[in-house]
Coordinates of C-alpha atoms in Angstrom, one line a residue:
X18 CA 19.8 -64.0 31.5
X19 CA 21.8 -61.6 29.3
X20 CA 25.4 -60.8 30.1
X21 CA 26.5 -57.2 30.3
X22 CA 28.2 -57.5 26.9
X23 CA 25.1 -59.0 25.3
X24 CA 23.0 -56.2 26.7
X25 CA 25.4 -53.5 25.4
X26 CA 25.4 -55.2 21.9
X27 CA 21.5 -55.4 22.0
X28 CA 21.1 -51.8 23.0
X29 CA 23.7 -50.7 20.4
X30 CA 21.7 -52.6 17.7
X31 CA 18.4 -51.0 18.9
X32 CA 20.0 -47.6 18.7
X33 CA 21.3 -48.3 15.2
X34 CA 17.9 -49.5 14.0
X35 CA 16.2 -46.5 15.5
X36 CA 18.8 -44.2 13.8
X37 CA 18.2 -45.9 10.4
X38 CA 14.4 -45.6 11.0
X39 CA 14.7 -41.9 11.8
X40 CA 17.0 -41.3 8.8
X41 CA 14.4 -43.0 6.5
X42 CA 11.6 -40.9 8.0
X43 CA 13.6 -37.7 7.5
X44 CA 14.3 -38.7 3.9
X45 CA 10.6 -39.3 3.2
X46 CA 9.7 -36.0 4.9
X47 CA 12.3 -34.1 2.9
X48 CA 11.1 -35.7 -0.4
X49 CA 7.5 -34.8 0.4
X50 CA 8.4 -31.2 1.2
X51 CA 10.5 -31.0 -2.0
X52 CA 7.5 -32.3 -4.0
X53 CA 5.2 -29.7 -2.4
X54 CA 7.7 -26.9 -3.4
X55 CA 7.8 -27.9 -7.0
X56 CA 5.8 -25.4 -9.1
X57 CA 2.7 -26.8 -10.8
X58 CA 3.5 -27.7 -14.4
X59 CA 1.3 -27.0 -17.4
X60 CA 0.5 -30.7 -17.6
X61 CA -0.9 -30.7 -14.0
X62 CA -3.0 -27.7 -14.8
X63 CA -4.3 -29.4 -17.9
X64 CA -5.2 -32.5 -16.0
X65 CA -7.1 -30.5 -13.4
X66 CA -8.9 -28.7 -16.2
X67 CA -9.9 -32.0 -17.8
X68 CA -11.2 -33.3 -14.6
X69 CA -13.3 -30.2 -14.0
X70 CA -14.7 -30.4 -17.6
X71 CA -15.7 -34.0 -17.0
X72 CA -17.6 -32.9 -13.9
X73 CA -19.2 -30.1 -15.7
X74 CA -20.0 -32.0 -18.9
X75 CA -23.7 -32.8 -18.0
X76 CA -24.3 -29.2 -17.1
X77 CA -22.7 -27.9 -20.3
X78 CA -24.8 -30.3 -22.4
X79 CA -27.9 -28.9 -20.7
X80 CA -26.8 -25.3 -21.5
X81 CA -26.6 -26.1 -25.2
X82 CA -30.3 -27.0 -25.3
X83 CA -31.3 -23.7 -23.8
X84 CA -32.0 -20.8 -26.1
X85 CA -29.5 -17.8 -26.0
X86 CA -30.5 -14.4 -24.9
X87 CA -30.7 -13.2 -28.5
X88 CA -33.0 -16.0 -29.5
X89 CA -35.3 -15.3 -26.5
X90 CA -35.5 -11.6 -27.5
X91 CA -36.4 -12.6 -31.1
X92 CA -39.2 -14.8 -29.9
X93 CA -40.6 -12.0 -27.7
X94 CA -40.3 -9.5 -30.5
X95 CA -38.1 -7.2 -28.5
X96 CA -35.1 -7.2 -30.9
X97 CA -33.0 -4.1 -29.9
X98 CA -30.7 -4.5 -32.9

């Protein structure tokens, strides 16, 4: 059985812990929002472009093997130039 004084101390401690927890959550949320508002830097754009190039690399290699439009026209004998 808790005395009235112990109960008040316990509730006070719970309120303090909850306040600290809320403050920490607010700090994390504010930091996340600040990170989202930061403009994208050139380095981030470069990294995104590198990832996209890695995804497209097999397709780009297959394009190199295909003849160009000019080569196709020369093969058919319809050279407009």
